[in-house]
mmCIF file of C-alpha atoms and ligand atoms in Angstrom:
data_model
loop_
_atom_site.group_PDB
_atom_site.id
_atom_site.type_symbol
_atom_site.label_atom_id
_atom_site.label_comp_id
_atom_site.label_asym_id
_atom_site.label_seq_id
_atom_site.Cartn_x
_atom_site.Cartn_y
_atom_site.Cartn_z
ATOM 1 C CA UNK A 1 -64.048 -153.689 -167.533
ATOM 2 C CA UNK A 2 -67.304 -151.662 -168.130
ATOM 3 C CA UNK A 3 -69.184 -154.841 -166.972
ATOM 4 C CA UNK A 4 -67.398 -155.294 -164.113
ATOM 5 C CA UNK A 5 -68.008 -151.358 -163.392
ATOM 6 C CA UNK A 6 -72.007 -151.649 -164.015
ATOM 7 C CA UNK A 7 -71.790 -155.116 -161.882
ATOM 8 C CA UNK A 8 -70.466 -153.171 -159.167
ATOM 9 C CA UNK A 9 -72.804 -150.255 -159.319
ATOM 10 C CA UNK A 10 -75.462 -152.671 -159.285
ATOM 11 C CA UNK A 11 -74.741 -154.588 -156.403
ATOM 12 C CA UNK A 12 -73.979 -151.032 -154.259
ATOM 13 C CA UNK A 13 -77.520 -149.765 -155.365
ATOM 14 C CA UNK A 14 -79.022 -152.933 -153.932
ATOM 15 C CA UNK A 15 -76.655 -152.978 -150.697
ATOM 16 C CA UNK A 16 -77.971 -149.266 -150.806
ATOM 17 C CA UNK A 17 -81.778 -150.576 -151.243
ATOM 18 C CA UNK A 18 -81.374 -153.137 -148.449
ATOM 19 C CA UNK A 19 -79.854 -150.961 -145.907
ATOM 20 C CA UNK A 20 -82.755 -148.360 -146.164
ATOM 21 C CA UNK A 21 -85.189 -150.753 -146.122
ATOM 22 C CA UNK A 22 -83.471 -152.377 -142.672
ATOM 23 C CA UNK A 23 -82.984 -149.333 -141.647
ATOM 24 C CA UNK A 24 -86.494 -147.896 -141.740
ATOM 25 C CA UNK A 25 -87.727 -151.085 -139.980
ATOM 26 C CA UNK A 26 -88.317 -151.195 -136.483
ATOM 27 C CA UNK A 27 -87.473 -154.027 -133.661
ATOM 28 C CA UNK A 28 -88.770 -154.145 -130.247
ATOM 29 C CA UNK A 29 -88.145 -157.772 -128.635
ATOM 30 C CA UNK A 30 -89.229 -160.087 -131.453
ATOM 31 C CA UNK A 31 -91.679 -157.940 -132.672
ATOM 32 C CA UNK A 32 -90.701 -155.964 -136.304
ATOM 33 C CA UNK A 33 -92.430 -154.232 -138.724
ATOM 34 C CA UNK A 34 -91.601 -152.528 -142.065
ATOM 35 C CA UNK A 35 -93.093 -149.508 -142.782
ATOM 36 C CA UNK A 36 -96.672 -150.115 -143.659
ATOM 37 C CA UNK A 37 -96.854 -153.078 -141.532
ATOM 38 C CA UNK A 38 -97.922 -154.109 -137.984
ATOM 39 C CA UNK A 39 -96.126 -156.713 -136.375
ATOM 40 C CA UNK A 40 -96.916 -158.702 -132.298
ATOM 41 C CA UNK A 41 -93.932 -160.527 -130.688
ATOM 42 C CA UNK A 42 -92.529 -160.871 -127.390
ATOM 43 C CA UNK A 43 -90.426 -158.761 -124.890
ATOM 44 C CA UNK A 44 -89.007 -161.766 -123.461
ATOM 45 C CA UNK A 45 -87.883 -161.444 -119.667
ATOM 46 C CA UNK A 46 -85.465 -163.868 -119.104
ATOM 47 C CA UNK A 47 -85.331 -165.862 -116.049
ATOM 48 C CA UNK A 48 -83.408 -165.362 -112.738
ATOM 49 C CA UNK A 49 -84.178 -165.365 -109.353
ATOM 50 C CA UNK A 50 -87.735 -166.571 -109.961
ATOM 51 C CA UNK A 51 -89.413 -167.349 -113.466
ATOM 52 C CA UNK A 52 -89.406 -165.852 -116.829
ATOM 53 C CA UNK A 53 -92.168 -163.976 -118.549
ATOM 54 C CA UNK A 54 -93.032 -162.742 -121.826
ATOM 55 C CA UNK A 55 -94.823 -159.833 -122.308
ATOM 56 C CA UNK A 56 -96.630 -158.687 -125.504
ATOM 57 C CA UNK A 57 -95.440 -156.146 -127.783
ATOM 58 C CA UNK A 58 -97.038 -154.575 -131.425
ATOM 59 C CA UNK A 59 -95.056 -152.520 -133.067
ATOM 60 C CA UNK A 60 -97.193 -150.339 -136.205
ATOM 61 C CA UNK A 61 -94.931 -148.723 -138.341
ATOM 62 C CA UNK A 62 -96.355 -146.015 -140.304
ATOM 63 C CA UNK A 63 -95.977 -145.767 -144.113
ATOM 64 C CA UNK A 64 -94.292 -142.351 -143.594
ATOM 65 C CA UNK A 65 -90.914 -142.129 -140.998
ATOM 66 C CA UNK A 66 -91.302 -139.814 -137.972
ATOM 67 C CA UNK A 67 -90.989 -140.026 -133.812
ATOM 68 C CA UNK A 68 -91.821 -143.029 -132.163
ATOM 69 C CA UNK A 69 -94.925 -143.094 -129.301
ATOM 70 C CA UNK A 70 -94.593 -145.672 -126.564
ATOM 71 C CA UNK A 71 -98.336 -146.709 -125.281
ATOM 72 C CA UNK A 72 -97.632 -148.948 -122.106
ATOM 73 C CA UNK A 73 -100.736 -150.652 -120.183
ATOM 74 C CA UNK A 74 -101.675 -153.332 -117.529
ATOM 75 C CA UNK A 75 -98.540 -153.293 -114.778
ATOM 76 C CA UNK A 76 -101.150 -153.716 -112.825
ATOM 77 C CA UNK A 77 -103.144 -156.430 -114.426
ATOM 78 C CA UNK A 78 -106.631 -156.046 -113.227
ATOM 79 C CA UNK A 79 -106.782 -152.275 -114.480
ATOM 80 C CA UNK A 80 -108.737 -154.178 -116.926
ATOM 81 C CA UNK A 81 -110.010 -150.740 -118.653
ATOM 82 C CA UNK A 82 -106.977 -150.005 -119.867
ATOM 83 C CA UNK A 83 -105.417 -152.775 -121.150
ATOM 84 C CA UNK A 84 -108.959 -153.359 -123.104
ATOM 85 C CA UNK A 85 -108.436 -149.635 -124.560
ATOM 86 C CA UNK A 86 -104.746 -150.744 -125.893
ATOM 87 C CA UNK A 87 -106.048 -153.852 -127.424
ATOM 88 C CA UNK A 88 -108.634 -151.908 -128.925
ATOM 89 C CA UNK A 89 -106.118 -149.365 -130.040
ATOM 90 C CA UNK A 90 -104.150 -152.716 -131.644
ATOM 91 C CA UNK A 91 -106.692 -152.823 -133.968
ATOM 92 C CA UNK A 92 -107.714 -149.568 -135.210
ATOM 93 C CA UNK A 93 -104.213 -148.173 -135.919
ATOM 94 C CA UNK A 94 -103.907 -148.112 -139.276
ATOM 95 C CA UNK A 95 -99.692 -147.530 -140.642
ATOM 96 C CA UNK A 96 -101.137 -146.424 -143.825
ATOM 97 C CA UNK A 97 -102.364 -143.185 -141.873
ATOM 98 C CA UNK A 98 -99.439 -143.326 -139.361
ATOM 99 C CA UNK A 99 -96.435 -141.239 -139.295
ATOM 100 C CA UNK A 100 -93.879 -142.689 -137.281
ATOM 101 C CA UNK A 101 -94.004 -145.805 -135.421
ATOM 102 C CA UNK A 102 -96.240 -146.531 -132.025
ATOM 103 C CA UNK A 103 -95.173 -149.207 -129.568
ATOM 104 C CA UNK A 104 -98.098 -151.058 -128.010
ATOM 105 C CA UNK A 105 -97.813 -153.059 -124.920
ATOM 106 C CA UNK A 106 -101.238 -154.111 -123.368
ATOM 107 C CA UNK A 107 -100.493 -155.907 -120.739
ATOM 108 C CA UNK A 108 -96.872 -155.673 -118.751
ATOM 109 C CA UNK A 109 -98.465 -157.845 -115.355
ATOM 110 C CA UNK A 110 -99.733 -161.193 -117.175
ATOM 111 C CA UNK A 111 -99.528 -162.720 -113.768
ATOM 112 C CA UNK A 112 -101.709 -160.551 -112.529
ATOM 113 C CA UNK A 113 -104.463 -160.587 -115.218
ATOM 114 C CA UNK A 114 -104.504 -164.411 -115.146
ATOM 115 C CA UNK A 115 -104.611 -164.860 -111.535
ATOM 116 C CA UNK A 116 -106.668 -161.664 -110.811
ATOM 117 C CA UNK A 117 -104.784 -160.181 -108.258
ATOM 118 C CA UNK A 118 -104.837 -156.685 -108.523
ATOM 119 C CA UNK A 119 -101.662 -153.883 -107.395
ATOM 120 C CA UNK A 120 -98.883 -156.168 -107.400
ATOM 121 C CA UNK A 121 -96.946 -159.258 -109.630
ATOM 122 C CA UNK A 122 -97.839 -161.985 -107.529
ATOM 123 C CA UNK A 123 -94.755 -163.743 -109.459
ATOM 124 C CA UNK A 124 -92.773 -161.330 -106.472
ATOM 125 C CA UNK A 125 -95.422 -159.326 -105.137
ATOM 126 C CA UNK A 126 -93.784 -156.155 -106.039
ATOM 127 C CA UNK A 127 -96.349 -152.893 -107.882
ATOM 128 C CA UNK A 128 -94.917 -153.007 -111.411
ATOM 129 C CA UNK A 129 -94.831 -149.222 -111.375
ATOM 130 C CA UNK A 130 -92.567 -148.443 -108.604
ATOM 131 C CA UNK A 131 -88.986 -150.721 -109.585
ATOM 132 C CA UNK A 132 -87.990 -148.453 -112.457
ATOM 133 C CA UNK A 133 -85.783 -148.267 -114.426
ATOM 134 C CA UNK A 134 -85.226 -152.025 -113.197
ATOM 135 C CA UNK A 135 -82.537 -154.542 -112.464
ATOM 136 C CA UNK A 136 -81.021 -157.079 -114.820
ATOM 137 C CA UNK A 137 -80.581 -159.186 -112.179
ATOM 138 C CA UNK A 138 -83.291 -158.365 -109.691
ATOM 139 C CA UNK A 139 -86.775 -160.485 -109.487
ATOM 140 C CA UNK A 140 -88.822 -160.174 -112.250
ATOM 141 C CA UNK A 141 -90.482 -157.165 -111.251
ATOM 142 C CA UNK A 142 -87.373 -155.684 -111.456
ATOM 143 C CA UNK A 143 -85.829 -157.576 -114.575
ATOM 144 C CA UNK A 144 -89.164 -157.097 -116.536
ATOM 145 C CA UNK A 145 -88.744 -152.630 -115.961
ATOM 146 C CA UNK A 146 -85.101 -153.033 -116.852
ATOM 147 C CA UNK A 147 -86.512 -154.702 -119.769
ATOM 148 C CA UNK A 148 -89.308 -151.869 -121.007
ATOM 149 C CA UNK A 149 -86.739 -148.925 -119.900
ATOM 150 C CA UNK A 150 -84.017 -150.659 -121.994
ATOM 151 C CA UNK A 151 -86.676 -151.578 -125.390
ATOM 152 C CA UNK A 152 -89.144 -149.022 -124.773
ATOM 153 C CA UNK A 153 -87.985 -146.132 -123.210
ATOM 154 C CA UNK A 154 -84.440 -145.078 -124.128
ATOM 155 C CA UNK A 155 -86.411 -146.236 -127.876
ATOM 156 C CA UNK A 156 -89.639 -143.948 -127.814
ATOM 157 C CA UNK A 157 -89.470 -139.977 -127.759
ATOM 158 C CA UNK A 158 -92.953 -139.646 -126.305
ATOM 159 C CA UNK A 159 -94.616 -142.060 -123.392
ATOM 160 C CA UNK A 160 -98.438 -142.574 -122.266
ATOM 161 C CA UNK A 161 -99.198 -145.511 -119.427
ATOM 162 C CA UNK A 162 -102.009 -146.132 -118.662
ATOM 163 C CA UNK A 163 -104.166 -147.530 -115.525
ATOM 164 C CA UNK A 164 -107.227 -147.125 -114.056
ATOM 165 C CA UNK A 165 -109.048 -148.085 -110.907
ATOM 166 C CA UNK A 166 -107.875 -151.634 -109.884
ATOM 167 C CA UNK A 167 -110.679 -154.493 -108.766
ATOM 168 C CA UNK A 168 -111.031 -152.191 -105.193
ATOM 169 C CA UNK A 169 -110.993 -149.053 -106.286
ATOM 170 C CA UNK A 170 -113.849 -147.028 -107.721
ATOM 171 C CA UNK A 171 -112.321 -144.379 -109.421
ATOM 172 C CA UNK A 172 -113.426 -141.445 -111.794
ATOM 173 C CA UNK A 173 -110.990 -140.761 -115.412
ATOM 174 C CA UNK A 174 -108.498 -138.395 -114.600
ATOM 175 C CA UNK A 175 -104.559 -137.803 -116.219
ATOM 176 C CA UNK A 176 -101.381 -136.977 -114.294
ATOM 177 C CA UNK A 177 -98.992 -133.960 -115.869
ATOM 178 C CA UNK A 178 -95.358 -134.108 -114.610
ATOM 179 C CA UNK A 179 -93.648 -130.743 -115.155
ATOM 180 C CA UNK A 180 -89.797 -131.437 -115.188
ATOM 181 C CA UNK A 181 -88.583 -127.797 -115.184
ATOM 182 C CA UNK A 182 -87.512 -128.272 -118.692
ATOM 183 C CA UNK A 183 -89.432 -125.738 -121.016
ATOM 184 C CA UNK A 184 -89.938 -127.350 -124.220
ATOM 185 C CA UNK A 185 -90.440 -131.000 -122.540
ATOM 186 C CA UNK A 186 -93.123 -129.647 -120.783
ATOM 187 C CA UNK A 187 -94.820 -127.254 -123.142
ATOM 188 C CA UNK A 188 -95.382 -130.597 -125.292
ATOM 189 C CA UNK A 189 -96.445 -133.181 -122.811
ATOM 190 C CA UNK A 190 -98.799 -130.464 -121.398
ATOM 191 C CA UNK A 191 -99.880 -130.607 -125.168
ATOM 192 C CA UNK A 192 -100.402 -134.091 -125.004
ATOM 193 C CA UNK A 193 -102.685 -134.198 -122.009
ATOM 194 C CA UNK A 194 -104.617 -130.936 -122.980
ATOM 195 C CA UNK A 195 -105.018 -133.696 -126.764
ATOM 196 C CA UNK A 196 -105.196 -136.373 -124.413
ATOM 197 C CA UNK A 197 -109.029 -134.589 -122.930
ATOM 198 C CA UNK A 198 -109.461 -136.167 -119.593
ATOM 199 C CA UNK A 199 -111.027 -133.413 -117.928
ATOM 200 C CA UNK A 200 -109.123 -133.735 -114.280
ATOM 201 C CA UNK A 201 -105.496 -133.354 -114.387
ATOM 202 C CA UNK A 202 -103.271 -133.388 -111.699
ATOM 203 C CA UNK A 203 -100.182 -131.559 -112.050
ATOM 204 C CA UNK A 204 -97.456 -134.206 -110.410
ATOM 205 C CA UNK A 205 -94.497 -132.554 -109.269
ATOM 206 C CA UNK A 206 -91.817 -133.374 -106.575
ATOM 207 C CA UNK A 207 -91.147 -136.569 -108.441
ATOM 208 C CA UNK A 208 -87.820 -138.515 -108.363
ATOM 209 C CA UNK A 209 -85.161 -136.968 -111.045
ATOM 210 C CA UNK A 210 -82.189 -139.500 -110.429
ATOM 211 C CA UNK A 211 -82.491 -141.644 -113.812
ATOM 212 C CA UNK A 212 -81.051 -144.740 -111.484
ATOM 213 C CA UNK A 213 -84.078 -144.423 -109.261
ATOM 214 C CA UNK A 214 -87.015 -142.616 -111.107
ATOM 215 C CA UNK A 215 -89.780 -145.339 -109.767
ATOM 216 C CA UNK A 216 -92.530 -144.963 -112.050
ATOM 217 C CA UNK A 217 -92.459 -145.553 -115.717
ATOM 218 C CA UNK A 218 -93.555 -142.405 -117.003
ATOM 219 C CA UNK A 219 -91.201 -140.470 -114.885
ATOM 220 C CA UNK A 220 -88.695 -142.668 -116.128
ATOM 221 C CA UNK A 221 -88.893 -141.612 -119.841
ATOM 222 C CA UNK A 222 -89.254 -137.839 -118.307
ATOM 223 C CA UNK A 223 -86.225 -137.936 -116.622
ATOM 224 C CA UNK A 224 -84.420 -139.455 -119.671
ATOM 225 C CA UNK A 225 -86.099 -136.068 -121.626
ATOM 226 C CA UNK A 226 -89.652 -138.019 -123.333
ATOM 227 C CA UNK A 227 -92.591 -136.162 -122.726
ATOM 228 C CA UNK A 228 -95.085 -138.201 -121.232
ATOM 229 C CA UNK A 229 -98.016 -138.424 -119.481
ATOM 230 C CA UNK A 230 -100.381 -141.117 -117.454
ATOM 231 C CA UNK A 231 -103.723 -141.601 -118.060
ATOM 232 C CA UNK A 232 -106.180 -143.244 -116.051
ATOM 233 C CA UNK A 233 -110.084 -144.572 -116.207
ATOM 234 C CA UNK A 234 -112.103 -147.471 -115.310
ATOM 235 C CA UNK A 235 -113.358 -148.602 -112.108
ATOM 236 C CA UNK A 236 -113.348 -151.886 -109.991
ATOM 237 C CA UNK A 237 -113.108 -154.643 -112.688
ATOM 238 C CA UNK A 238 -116.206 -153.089 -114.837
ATOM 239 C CA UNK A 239 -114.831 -152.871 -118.742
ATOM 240 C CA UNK A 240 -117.479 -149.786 -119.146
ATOM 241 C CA UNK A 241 -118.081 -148.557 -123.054
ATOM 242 C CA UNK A 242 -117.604 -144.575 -122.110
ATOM 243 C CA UNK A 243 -114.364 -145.375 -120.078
ATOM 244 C CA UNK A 244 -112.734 -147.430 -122.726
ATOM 245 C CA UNK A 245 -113.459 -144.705 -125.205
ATOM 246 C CA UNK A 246 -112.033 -142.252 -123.183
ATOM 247 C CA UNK A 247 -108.584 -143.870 -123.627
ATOM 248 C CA UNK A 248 -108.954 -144.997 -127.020
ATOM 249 C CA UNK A 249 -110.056 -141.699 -127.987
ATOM 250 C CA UNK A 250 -107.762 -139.726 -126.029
ATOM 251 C CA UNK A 251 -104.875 -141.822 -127.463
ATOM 252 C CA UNK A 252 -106.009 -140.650 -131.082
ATOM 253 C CA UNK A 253 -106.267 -137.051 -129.612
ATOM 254 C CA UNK A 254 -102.466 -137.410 -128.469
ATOM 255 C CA UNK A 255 -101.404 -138.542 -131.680
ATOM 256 C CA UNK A 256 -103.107 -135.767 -133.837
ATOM 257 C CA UNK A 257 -101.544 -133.382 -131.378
ATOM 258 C CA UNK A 258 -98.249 -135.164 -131.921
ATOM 259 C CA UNK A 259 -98.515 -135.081 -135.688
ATOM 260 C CA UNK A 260 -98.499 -138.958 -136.233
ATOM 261 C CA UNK A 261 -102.244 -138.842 -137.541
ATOM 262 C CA UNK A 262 -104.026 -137.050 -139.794
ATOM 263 C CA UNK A 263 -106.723 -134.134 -138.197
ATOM 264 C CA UNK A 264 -106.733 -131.860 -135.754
ATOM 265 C CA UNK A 265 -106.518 -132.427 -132.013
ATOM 266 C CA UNK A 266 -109.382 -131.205 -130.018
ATOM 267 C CA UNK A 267 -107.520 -130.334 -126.707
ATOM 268 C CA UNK A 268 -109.483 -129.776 -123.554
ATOM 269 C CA UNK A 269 -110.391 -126.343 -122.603
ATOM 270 C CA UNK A 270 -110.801 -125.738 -119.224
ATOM 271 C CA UNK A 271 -109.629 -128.784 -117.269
ATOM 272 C CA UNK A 272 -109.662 -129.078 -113.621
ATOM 273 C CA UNK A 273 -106.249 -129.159 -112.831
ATOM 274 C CA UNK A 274 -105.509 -130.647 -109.339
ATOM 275 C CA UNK A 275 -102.430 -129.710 -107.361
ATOM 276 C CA UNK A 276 -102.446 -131.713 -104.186
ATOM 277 C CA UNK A 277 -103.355 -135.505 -103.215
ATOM 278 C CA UNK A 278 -104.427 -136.393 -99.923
ATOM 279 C CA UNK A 279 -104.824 -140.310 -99.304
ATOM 280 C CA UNK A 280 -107.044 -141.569 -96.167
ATOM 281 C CA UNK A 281 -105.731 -144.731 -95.186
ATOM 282 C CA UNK A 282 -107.330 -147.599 -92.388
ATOM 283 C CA UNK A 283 -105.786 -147.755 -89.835
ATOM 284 C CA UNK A 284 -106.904 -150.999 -89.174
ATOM 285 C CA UNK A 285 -109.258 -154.062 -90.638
ATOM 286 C CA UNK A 286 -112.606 -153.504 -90.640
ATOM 287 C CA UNK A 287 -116.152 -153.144 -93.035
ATOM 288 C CA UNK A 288 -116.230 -150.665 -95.101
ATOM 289 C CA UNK A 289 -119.652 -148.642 -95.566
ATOM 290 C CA UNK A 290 -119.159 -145.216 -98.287
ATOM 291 C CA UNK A 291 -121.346 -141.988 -98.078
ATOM 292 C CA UNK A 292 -119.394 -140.673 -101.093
ATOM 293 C CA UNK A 293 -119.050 -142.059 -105.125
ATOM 294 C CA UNK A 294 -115.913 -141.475 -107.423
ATOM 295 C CA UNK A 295 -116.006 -137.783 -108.728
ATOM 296 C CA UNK A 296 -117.763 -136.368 -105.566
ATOM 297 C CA UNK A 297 -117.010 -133.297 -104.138
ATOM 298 C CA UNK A 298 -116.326 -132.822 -100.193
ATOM 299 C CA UNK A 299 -115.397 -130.379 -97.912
ATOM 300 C CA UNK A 300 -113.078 -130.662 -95.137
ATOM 301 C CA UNK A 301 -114.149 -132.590 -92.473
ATOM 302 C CA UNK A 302 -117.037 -134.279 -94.335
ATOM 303 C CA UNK A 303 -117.318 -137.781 -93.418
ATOM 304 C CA UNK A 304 -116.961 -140.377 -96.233
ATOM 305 C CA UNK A 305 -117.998 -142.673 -94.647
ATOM 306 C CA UNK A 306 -118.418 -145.736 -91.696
ATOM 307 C CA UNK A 307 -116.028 -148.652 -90.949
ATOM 308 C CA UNK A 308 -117.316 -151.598 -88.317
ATOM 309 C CA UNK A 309 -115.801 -154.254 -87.230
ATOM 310 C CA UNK A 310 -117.093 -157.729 -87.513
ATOM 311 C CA UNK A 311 -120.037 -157.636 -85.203
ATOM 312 C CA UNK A 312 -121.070 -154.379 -87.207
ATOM 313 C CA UNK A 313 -120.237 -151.800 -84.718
ATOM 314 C CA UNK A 314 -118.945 -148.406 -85.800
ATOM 315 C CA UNK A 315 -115.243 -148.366 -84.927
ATOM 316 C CA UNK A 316 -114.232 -145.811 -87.165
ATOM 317 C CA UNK A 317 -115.588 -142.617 -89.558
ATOM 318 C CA UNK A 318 -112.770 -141.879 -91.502
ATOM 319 C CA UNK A 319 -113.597 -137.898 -92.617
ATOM 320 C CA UNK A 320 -112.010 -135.356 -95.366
ATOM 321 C CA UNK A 321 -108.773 -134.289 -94.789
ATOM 322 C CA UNK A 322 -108.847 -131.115 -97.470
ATOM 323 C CA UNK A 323 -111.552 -129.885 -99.979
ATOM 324 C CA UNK A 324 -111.583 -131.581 -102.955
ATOM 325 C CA UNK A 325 -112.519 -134.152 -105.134
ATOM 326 C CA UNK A 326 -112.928 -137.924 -104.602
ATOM 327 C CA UNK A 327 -110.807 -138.849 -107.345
ATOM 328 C CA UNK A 328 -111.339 -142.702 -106.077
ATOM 329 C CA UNK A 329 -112.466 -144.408 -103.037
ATOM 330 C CA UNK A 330 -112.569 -147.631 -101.654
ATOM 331 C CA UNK A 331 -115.083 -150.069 -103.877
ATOM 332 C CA UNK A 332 -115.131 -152.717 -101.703
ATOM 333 C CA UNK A 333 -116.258 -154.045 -98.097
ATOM 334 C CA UNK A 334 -112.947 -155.257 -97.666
ATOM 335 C CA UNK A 335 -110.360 -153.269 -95.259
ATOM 336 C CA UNK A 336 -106.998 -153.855 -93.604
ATOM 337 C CA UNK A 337 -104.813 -152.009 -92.258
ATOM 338 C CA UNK A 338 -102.635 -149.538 -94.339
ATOM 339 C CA UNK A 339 -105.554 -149.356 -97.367
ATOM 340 C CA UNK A 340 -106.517 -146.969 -99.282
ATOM 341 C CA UNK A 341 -109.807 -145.325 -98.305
ATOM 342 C CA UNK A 342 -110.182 -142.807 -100.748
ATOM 343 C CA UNK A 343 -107.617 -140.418 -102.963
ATOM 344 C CA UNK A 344 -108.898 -136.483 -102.549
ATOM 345 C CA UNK A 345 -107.227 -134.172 -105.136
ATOM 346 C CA UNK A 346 -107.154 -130.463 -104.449
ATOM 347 C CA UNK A 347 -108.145 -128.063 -107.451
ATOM 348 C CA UNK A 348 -105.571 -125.989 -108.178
ATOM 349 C CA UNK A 349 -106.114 -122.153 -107.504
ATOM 350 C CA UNK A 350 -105.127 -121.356 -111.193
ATOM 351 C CA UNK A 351 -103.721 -123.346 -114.172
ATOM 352 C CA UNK A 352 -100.397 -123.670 -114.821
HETATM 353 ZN ZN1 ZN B 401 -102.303 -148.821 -112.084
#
């Protein structure tokens, strides 16, 4: 009788020792990891209306339990910056020094990044930051942000994506801040972009709130109440040293801020917080010939340049539509119609 009783409590002590172990572990697609451990597997998008596609996944599990920190890069798949900054990232976190888990996805548009076609998934030629929160059966635009909303977002409590300037656009770092109206939400993802330290900031508001139609990823996880923020840096295809850094070291900043590393943050002072975008589009094909770089500052009315059209007469000088700065502009001869000629952002008259 007594050995049956000790029998018993032994096997409930290791049922016990099992189920914390499982429970502490953490699954995203077919990637898991213990804590202490790092583990790379697959969100795998199943096909439907056109192929399937797998897209990486790491999940680091830190030693000690805490939140969980989503880092999402490369739906568009030539924003080559950032996806270098995540794999980067892959490397250097360390779940000895972690508390909590991150989620690391480098690269959501494979398609793109093999083919080199930059915006959209050539797979369906759809922007793989405007479907969310996705479709089970939709294309596989659609079926891959189901996907990430399903794994990664309604698993994560905080969010960063990242992007950058794609192979036409010449762009200078900046970080978007969504305010959602919810006080506490917001007073920690304006903490995370303050830790984040990308000097520009532009405060994004007017944003979808239906959760069945939020668009964007970020603003998906917002919606569903996950402070989060989008970073962006890197220019035209470059893979620049002092851009990559920004992100990598930014992400750390986050974290610190977030209490899943060891230090203190080193938040931004004085951004420049931006409060309006105004886009110049062509309105038409044409060459393309700038009088302005990324980061530039113009003034209504300034002219930012010269389009021509194949015989190399002027047809067009496309000119400032507000004061502000060129946040990014065209980095290519290349124009058709309905392009983006540059991105102005309006500095806010105080910060919020
Ligand atoms: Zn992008």
């Amino acid at each position: 009788m007594h050995f049956r009783k000790s029998v018993l409590a032994a096997f409930l002590f290791l049922t016990f020792l099992c189920l914390s172990v499982r429970a502490q572990s953490f699954t995203v697609g077919t990637a898991t990891a213990a804590p202490g451990q790092k583990s790379a597997g697959f969100l795998q998008v199943p096909a439907g209306v056109d192929v399937a596609t797998n897209i990486p996944v790491v999940v680091v599990n830190g030693t000690k339990p805490g939140r969980v920190l989503a880092l999402v890069s490369g739906a568009h798949g030539t924003e080559y910056t950032s996806i270098i900054a995540i794999e980067k990232l892959i490397g250097a976190l360390d779940p000895a020094q972690l508390t909590g888990t991150v989620i690391l996805v480098p690269l959501v548009n494979i398609a793109s990044f093999e083919q080199k076609v930059p915006h959209v998934n050539p797979t369906d030629n759809k922007s793989m930051n405007r479907f969310y929160p996705g479709k089970a059966d939709g294309t596989q635009t659609e079926r891959a942000s189901y996907l990430i909303t399903k794994e990664i977002v309604d698993r994560c409590d905080y969010l960063i994506d990242y992007h950058g300037g794609d192979l036409d656009e010449s762009l200078r770092p900046y970080a978007y801040w969504g305010p959602t109206g919810r006080e506490a939400q917001d007073r920690l993802s304006k903490e995370m972009v303050l830790a984040f330290g990308l000097d520009h900031i532009i405060i994004w508001s007017e944003r979808p709130s239906d959760p069945a139609a939020t668009r964007y990823l970020d603003n998906t996880a917002s919606v569903r109440g996950k402070p989060s923020i989008v970073v962006e840096a890197g220019h035209a295809g470059t893979v620049e040293t002092d851009d990559v850094n920004l992100l990598v070291n930014g992400t750390l900043g986050t974290m610190r801020a977030l209490k899943m590393l060891p230090g203190e943050p080193h938040p931004i002072e004085n951004p420049v917080w931006i409060e309006k975008l105004s886009d110049v589009i062509a309105d038409g094909p044409g060459i393309w010939y700038p009088l302005v770089k990324r980061g530039t500052h113009v003034s209504a009315g300034m002219k930012l340049g010269t389009i021509t059209d194949y015989f190399g007469k002027g047809i067009a000088e496309p000119r400032a539509p507000v004061t502000g700065v060129v946040l990014h502009v065209n980095a290519v001869p290349s124009l058709k119609k309905g392009d983006n000629i540059a991105d102005l952002g309006v500095v806010a008259s105080h910060a919020p």
